[in-house]
Coordinates of N, CA and C in Angstrom, one line a residue:
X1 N -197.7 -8.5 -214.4 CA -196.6 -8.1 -215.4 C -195.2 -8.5 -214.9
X2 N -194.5 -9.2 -215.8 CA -193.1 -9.9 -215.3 C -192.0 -8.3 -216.2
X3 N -191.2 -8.2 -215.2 CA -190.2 -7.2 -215.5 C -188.7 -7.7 -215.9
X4 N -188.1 -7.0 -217.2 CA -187.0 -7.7 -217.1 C -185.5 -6.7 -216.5
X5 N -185.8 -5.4 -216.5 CA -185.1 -4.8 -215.1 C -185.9 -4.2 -214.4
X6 N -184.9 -4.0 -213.0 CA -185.7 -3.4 -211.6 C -184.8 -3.0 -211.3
X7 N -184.9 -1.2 -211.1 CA -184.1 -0.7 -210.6 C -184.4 0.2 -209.3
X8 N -183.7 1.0 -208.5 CA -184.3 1.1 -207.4 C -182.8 1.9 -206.9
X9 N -183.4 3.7 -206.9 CA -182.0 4.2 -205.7 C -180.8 4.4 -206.8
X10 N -181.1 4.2 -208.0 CA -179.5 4.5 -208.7 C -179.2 5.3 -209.2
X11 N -178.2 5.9 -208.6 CA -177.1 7.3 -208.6 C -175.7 6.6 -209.3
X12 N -175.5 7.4 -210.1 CA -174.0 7.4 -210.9 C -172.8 8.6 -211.2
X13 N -172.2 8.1 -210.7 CA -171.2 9.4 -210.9 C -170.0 8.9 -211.6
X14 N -169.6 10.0 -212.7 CA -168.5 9.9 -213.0 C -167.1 11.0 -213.0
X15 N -166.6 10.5 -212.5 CA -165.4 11.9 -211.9 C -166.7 12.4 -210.5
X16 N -166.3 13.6 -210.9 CA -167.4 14.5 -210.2 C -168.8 15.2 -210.4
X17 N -169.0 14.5 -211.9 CA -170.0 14.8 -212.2 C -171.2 13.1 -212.4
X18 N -172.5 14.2 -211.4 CA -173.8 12.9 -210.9 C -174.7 13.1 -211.7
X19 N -174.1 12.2 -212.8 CA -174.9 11.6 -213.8 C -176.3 11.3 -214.2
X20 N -176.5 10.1 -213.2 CA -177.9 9.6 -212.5 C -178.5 10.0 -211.4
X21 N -179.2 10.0 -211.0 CA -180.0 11.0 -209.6 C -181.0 9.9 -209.2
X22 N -180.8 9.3 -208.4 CA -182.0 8.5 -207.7 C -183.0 7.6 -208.7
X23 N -182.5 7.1 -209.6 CA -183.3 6.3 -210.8 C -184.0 5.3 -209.9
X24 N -185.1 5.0 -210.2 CA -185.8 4.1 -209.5 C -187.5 3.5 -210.9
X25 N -187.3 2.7 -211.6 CA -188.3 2.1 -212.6 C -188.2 1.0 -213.2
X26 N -188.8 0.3 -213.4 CA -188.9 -1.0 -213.9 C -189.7 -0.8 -215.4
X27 N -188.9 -1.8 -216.3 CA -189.1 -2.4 -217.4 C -189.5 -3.5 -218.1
X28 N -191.1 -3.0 -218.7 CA -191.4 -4.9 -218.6 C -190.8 -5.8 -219.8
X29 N -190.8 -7.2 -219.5 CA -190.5 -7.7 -220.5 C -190.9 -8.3 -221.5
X30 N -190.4 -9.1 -222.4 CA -190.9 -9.0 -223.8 C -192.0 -7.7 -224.1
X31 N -191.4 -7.1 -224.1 CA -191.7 -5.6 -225.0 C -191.0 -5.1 -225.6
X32 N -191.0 -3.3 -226.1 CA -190.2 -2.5 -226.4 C -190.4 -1.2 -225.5
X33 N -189.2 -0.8 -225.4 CA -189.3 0.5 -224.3 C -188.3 1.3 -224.7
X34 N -189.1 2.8 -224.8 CA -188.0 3.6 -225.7 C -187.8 4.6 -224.4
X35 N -186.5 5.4 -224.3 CA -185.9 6.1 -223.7 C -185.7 7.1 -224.0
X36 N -186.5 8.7 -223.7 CA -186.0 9.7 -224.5 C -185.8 10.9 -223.5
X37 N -185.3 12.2 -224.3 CA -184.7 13.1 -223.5 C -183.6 13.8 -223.8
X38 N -183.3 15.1 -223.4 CA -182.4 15.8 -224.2 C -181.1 15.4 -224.1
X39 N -180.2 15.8 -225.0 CA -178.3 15.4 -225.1 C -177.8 16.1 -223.5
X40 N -177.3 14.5 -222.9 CA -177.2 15.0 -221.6 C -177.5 14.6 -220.7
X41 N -178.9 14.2 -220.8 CA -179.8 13.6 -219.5 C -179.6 12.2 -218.8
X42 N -178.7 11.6 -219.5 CA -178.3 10.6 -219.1 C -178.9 9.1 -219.5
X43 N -179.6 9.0 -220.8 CA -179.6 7.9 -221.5 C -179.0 7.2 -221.8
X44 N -177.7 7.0 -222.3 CA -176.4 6.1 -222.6 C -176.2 5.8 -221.5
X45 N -176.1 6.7 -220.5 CA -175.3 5.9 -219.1 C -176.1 4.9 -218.5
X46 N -177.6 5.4 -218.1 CA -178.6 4.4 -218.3 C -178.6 3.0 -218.8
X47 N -178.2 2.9 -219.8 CA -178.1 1.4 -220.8 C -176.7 1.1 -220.6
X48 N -175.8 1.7 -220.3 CA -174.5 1.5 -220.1 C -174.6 0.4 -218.5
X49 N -175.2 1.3 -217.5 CA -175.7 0.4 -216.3 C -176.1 -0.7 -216.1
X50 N -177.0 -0.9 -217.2 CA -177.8 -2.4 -217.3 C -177.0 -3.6 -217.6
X51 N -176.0 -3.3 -218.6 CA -175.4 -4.3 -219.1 C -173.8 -4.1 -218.2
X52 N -173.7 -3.1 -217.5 CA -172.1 -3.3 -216.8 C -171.2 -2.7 -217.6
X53 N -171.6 -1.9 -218.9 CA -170.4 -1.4 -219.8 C -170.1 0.0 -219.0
X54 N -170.7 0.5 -217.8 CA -170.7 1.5 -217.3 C -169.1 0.6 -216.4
X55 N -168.7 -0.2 -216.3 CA -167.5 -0.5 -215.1 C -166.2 0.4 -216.0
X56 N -166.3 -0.4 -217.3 CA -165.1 0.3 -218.2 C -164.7 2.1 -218.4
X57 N -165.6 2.7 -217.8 CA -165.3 4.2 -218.1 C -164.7 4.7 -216.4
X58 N -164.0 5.4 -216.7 CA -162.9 5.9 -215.6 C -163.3 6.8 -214.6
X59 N -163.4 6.2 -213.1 CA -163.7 7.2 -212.2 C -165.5 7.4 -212.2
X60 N -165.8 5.8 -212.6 CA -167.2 5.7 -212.5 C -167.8 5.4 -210.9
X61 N -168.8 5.4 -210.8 CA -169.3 4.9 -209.1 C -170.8 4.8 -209.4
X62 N -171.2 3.8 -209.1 CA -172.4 3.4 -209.2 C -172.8 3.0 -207.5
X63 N -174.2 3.3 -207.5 CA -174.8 3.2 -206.2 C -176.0 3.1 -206.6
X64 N -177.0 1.6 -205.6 CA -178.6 1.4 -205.8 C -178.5 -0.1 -206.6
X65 N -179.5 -0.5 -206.3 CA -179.7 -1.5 -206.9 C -180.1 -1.8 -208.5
X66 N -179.7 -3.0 -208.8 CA -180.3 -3.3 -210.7 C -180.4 -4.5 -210.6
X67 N -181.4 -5.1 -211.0 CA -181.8 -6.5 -211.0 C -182.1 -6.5 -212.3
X68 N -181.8 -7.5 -213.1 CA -181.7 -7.7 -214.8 C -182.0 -9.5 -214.8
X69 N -183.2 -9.6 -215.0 CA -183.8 -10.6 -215.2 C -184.0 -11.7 -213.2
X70 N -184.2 -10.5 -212.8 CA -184.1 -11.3 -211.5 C -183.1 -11.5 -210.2
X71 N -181.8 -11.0 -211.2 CA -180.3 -11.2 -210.5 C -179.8 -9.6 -210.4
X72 N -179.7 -9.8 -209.2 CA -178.7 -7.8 -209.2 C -177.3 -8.2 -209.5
X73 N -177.1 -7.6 -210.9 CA -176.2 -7.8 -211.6 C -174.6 -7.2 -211.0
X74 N -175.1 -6.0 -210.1 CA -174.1 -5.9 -209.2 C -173.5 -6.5 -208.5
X75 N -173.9 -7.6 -208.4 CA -173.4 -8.7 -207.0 C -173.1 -10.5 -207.9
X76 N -172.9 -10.0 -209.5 CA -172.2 -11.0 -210.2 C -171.5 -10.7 -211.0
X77 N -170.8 -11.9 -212.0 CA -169.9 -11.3 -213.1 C -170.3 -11.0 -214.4
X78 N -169.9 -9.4 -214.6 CA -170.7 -8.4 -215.5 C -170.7 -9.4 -217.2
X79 N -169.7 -10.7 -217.5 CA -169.6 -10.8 -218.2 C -170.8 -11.8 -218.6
X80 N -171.1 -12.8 -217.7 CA -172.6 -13.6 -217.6 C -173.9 -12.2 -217.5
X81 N -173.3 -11.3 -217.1 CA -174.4 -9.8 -217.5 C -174.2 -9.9 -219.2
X82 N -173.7 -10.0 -219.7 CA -173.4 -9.1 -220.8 C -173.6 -10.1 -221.9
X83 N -173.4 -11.5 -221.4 CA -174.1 -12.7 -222.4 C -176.0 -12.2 -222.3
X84 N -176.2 -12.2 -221.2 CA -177.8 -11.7 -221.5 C -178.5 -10.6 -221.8
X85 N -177.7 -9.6 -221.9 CA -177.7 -8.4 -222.2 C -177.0 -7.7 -223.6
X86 N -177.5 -7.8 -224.2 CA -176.5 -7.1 -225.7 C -177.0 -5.9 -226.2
X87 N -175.9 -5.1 -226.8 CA -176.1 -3.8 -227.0 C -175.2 -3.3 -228.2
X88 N -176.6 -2.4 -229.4 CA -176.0 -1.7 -230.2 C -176.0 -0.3 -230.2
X89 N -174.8 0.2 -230.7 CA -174.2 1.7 -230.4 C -174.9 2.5 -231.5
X90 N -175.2 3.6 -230.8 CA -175.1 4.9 -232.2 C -174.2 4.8 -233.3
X91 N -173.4 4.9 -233.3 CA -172.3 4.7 -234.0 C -171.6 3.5 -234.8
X92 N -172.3 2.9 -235.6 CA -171.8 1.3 -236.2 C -170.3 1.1 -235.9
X93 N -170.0 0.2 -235.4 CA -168.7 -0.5 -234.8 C -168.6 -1.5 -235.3
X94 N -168.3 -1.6 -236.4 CA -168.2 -3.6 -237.2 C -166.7 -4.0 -236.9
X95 N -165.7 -4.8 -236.5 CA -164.5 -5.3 -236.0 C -164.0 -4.7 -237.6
X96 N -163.1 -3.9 -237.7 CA -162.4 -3.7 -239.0 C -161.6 -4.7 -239.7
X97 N -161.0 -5.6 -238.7 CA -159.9 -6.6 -239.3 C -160.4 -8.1 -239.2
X98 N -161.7 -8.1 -239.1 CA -163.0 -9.4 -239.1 C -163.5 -8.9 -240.5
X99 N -164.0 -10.7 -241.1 CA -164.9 -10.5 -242.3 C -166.0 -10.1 -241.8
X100 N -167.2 -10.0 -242.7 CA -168.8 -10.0 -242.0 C -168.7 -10.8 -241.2
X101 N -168.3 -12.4 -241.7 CA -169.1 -14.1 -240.8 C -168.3 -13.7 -239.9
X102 N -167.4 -13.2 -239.9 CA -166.6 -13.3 -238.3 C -166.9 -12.1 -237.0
X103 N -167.3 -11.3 -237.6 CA -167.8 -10.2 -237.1 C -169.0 -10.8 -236.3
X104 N -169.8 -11.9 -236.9 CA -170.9 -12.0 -236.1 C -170.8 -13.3 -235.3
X105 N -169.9 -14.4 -236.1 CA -169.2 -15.5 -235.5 C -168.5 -15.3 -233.9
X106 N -167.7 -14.1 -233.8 CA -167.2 -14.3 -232.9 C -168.3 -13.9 -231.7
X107 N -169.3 -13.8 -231.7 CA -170.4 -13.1 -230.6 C -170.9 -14.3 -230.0
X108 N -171.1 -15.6 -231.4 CA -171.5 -16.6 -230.6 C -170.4 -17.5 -229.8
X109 N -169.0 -17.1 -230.7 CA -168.2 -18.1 -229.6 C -168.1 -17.6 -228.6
X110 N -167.9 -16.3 -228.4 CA -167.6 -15.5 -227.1 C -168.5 -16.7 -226.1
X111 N -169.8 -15.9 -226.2 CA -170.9 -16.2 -225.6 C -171.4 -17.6 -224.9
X112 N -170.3 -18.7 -226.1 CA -170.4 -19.7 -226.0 C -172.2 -20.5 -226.4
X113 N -172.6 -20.0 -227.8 CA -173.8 -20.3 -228.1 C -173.4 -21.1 -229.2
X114 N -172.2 -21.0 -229.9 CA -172.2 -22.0 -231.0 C -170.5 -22.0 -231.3
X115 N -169.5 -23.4 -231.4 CA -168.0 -23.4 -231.4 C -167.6 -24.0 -232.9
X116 N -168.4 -25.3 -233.1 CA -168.2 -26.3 -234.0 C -168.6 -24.9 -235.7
X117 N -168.0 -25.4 -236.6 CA -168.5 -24.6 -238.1 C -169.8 -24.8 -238.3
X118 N -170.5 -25.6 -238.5 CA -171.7 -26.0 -238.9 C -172.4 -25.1 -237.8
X119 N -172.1 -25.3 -236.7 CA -172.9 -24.4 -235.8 C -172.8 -23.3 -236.2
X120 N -171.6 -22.3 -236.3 CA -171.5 -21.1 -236.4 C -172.5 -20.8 -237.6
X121 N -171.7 -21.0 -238.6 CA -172.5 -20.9 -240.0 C -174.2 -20.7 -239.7
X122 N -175.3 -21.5 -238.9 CA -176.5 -21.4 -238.5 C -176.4 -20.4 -238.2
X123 N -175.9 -20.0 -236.9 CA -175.5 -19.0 -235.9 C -175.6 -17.3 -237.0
X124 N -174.3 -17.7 -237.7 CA -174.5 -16.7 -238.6 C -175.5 -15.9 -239.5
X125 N -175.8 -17.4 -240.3 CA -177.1 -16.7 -241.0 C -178.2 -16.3 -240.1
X126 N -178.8 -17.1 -239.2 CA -180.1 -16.6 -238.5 C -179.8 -15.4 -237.9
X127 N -178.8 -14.3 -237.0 CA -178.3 -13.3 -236.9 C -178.6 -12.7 -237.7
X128 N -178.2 -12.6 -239.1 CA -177.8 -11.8 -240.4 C -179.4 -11.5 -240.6
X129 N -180.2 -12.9 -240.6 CA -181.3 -12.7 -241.2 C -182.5 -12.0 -240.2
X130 N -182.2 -12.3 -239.2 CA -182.7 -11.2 -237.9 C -182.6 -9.9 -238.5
X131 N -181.3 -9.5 -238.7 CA -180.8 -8.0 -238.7 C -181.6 -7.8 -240.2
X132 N -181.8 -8.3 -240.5 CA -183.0 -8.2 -242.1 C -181.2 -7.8 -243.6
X133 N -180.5 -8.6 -243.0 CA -179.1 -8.1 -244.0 C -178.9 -9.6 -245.0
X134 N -179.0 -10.5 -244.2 CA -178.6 -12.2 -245.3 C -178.4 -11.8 -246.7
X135 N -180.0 -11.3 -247.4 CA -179.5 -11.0 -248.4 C -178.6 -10.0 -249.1
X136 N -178.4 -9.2 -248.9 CA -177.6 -8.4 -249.3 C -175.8 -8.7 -248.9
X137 N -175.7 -9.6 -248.1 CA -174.3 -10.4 -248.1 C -173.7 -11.7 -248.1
X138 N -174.9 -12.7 -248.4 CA -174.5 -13.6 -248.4 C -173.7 -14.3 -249.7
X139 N -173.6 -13.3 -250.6 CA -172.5 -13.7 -251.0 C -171.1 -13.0 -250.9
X140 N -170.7 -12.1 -250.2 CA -169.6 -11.9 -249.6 C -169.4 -11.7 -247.9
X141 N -169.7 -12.9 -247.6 CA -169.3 -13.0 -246.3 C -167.9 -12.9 -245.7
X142 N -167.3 -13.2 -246.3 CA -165.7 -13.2 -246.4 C -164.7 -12.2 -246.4
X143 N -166.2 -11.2 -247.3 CA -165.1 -9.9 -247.6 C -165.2 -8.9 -246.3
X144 N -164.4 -7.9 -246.0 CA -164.2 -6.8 -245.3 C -165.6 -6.0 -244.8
X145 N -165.7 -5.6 -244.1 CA -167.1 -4.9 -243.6 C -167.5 -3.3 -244.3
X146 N -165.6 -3.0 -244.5 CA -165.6 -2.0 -245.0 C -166.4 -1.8 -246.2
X147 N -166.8 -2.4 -246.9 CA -167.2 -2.6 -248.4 C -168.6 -2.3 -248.4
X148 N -169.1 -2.4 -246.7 CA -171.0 -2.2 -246.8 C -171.2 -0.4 -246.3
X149 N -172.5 -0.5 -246.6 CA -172.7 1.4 -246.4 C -172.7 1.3 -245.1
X150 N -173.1 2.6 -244.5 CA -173.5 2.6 -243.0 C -174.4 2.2 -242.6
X151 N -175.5 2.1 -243.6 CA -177.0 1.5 -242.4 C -176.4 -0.5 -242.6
X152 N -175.9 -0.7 -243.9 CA -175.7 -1.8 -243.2 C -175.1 -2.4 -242.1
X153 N -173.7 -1.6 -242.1 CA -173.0 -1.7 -241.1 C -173.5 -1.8 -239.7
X154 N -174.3 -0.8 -239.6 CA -175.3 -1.2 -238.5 C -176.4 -2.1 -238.2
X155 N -176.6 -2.8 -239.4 CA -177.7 -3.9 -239.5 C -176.6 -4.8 -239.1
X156 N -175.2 -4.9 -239.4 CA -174.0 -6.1 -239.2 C -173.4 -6.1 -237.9
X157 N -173.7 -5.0 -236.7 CA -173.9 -4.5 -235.3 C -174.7 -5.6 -235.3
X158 N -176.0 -4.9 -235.5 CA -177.3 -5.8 -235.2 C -177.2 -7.1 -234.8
X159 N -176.7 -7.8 -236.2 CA -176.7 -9.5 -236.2 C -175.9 -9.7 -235.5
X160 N -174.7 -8.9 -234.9 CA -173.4 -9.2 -233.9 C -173.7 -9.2 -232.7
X161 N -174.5 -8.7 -232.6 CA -175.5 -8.3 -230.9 C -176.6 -9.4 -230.9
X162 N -177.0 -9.8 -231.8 CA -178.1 -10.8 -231.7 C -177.7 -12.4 -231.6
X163 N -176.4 -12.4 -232.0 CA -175.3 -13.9 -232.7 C -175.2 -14.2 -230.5
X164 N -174.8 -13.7 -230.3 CA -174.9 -14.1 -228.6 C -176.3 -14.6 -228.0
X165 N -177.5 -14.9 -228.7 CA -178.4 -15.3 -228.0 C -178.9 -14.3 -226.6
X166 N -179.0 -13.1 -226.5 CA -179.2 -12.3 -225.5 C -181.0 -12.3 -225.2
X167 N -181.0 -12.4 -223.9 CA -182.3 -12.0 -223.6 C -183.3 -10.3 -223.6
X168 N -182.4 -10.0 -223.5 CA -182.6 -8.0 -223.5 C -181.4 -7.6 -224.3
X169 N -182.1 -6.5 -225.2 CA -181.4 -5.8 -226.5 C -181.0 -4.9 -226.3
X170 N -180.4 -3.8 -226.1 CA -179.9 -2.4 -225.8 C -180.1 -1.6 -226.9
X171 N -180.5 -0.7 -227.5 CA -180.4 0.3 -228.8 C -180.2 1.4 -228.5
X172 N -179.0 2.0 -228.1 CA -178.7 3.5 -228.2 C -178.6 4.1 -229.6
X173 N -179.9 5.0 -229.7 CA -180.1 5.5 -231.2 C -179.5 5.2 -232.6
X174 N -179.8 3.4 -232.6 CA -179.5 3.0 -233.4 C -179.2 3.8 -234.8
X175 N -180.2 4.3 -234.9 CA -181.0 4.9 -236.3 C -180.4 6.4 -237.0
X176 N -179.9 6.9 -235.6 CA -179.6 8.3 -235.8 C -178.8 8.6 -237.1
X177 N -177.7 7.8 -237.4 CA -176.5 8.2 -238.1 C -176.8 7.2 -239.4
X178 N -177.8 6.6 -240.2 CA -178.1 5.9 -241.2 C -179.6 6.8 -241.7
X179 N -179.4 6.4 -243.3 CA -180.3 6.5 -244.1 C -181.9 6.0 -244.0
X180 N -182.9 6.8 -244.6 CA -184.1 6.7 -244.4 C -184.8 4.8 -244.4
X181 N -183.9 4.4 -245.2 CA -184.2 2.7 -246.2 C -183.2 1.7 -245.1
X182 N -182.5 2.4 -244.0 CA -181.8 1.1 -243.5 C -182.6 1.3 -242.0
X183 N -183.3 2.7 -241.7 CA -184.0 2.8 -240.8 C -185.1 2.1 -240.5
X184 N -185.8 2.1 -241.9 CA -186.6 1.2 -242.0 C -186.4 -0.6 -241.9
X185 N -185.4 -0.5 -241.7 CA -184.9 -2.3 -242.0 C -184.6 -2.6 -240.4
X186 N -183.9 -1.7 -239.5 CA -184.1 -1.7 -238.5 C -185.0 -1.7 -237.7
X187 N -186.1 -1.1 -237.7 CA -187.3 -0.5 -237.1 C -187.9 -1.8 -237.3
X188 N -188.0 -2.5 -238.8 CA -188.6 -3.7 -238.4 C -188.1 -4.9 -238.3
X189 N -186.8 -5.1 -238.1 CA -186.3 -5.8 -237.5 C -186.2 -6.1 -235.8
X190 N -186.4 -5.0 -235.5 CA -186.6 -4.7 -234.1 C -188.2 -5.6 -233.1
X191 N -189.0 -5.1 -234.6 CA -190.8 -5.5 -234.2 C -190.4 -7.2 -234.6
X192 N -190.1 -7.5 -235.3 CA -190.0 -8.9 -235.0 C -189.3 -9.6 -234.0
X193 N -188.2 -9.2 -233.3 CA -187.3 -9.7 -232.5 C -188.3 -9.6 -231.0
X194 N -189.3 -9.0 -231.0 CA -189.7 -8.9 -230.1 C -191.3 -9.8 -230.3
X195 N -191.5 -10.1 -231.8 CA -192.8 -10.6 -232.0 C -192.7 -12.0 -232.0
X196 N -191.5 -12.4 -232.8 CA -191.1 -14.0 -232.9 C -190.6 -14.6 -231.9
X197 N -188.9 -13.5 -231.0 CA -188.4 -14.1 -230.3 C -188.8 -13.9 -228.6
X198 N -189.8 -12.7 -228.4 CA -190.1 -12.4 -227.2 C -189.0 -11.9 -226.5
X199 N -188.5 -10.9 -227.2 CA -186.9 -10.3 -226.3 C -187.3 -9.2 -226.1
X200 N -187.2 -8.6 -224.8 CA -186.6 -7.3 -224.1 C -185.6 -6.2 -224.9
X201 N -186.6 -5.0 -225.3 CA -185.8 -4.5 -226.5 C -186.0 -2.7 -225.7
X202 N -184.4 -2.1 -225.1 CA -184.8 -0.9 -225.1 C -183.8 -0.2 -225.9
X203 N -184.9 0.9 -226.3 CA -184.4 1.8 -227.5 C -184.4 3.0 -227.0
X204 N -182.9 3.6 -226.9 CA -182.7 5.3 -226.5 C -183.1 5.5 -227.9
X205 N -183.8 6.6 -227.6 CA -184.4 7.3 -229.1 C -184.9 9.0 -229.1
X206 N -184.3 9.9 -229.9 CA -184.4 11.6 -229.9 C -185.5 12.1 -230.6
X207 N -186.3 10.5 -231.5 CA -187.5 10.9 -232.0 C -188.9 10.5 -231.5
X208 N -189.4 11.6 -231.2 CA -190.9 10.7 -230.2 C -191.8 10.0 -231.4
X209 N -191.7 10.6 -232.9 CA -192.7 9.6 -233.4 C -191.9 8.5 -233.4
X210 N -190.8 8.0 -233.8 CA -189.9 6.7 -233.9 C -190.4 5.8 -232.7
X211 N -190.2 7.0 -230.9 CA -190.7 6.0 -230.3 C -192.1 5.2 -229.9
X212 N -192.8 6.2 -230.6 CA -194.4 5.9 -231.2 C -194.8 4.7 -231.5
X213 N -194.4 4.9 -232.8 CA -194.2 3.8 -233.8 C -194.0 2.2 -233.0
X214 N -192.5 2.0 -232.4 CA -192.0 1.2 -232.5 C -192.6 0.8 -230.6
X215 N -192.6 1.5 -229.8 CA -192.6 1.3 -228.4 C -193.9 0.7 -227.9
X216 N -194.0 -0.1 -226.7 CA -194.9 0.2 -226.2 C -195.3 0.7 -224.7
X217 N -193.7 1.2 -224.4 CA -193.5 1.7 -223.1 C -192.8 2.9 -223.5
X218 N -192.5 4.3 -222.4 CA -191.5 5.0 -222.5 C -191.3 5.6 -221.1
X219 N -189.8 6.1 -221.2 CA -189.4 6.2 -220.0 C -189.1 7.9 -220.6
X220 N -189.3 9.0 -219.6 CA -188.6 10.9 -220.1 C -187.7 11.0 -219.5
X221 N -186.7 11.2 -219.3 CA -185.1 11.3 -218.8 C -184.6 13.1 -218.5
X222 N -184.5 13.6 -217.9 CA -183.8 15.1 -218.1 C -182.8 15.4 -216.8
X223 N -181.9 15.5 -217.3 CA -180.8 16.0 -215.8 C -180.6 15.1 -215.1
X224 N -180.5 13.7 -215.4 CA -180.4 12.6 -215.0 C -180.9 12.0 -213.6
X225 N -182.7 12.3 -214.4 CA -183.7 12.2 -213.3 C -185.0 11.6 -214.6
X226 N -186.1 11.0 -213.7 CA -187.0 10.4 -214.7 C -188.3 11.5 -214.3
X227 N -188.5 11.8 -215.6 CA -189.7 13.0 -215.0 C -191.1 12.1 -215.6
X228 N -190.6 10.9 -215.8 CA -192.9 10.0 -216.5 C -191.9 9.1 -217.2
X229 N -192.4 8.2 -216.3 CA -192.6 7.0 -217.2 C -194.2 6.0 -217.4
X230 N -194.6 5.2 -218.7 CA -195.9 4.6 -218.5 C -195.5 4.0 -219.8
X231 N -197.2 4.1 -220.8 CA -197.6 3.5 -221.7 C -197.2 4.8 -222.9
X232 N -196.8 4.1 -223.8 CA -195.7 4.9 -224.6 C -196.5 6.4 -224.9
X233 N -198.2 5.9 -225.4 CA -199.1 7.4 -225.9 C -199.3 8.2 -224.9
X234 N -199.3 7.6 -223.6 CA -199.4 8.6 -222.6 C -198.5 9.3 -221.9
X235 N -197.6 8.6 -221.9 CA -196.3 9.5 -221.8 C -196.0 10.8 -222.7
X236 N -196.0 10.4 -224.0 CA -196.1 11.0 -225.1 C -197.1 12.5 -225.2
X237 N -198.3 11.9 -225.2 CA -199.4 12.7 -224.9 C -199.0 13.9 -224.0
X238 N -199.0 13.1 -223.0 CA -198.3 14.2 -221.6 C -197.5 15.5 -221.8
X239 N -196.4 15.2 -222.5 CA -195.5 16.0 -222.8 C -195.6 16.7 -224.3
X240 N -196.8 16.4 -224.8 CA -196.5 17.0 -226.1 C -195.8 16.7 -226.7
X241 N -195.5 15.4 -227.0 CA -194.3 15.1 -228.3 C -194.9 14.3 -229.2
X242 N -195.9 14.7 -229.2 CA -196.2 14.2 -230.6 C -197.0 15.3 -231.9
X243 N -196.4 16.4 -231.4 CA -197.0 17.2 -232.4 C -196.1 17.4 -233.3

């Protein structure tokens, strides 16, 4: 089995409070691997680590190794981390003062996956159509983001995180803060991204059937320590979360 992180020894602190406690597990790739555990335990900072968005928060310190596709990402530039690594938040974040196309446009220029129009435009729709949204905005690409509900908005996350061509997905409880019908749009947008394109998809998630459903690995997290990690039913099983 090929892993697409390896971690090993990682402790995090922020200020004075130690976040992480000795993390040490590996995640295989092209899968899904959901992350669960109570408010607190250190899931977001977890995913925050992987991709280096953990450098931006104040009076952080990281210690131990992370290898993310082979490379300890500690010992390069977090921003070639972050082209292969993309991540959507709890909380839909669509650029306010970007149209949709640009919202998702600018992920590929960043990234440097697509510059020329014609490229973008591809770029764009196949993103959109990932995030399972194309139809519902292709004909107002132009307009404001403002104008979509919230689970879209988070489907327009989605295609914005996906428009960079990333090899590993990040999902901090995508799902939490949207409706029953965009959950579902997610959920299977997720199983194809991993069925068609073979991408590395981990999902922090508060629901063990969600991570049921969707996973085929899981990691238990509490006090910012791993108490089982395995095969998603057995983990599950273990702890009784599936009743």
């Amino acid at each position: 089995m090929n892993f697409a992180v390896e971690i090993q020894g990682l402790n995090v602190w922020i200020g004075k409070n130690h976040i992480l406690k000795d993390i040490s597990l590996k995640i295989p790739e092209k899968n899904i691997t959901a992350i669960l555990g109570p408010s607190g335990s250190g899931k977001t900072t977890l995913l925050r680590c992987i991709n280096r968005l953990i450098d931006l928060i104040p009076y952080s310190k990281v210690v131990g190794t992370l290898k993310v596709l082979g490379i300890d990402i500690y010992k390069t530039d977090p921003y070639e981390v972050r082209k292969r690594v993309g991540m959507v938040f709890q909380h839909p974040n669509p650029f306010p003062h970007m149209s949709i196309y640009e919202n998702v446009a600018i992920a590929a220029k960043i990234s440097g996956v697509a510059r020329k129009k014609h490229e973008l435009d591809e770029v764009v729709r196949w993103a959109l159509e990932k995030a399972m949204l194309w139809d519902e905005v292709k004909d107002i690409l132009y307009d404001s983001p403002a104008r979509l509900s919230g689970g879209q908005k988070q489907r327009l996350c989605l295609a914005r995180a996906l428009a960079a061509k990333p090899r590993i997905l990040l999902l901090d409880e995508p799902t939490s803060n949207i409706d029953p019908h965009n959950t579902l749009k997610i959920e299977e947008a997720i199983r194809e991204l991993v069925k068609e394109l073979k991408m590395t998809v981990v999902l922090v998630t508060h629901i063990p059937r969600q991570a049921f459903r969707l996973a085929n690995y899981a990691i238990i997290l509490n006090s910012g320590r791993v108490l089982d990690s395995g095969h998603v039913g057995k983990v599950l099983s273990r702890w009784d979360l599936l009743e």
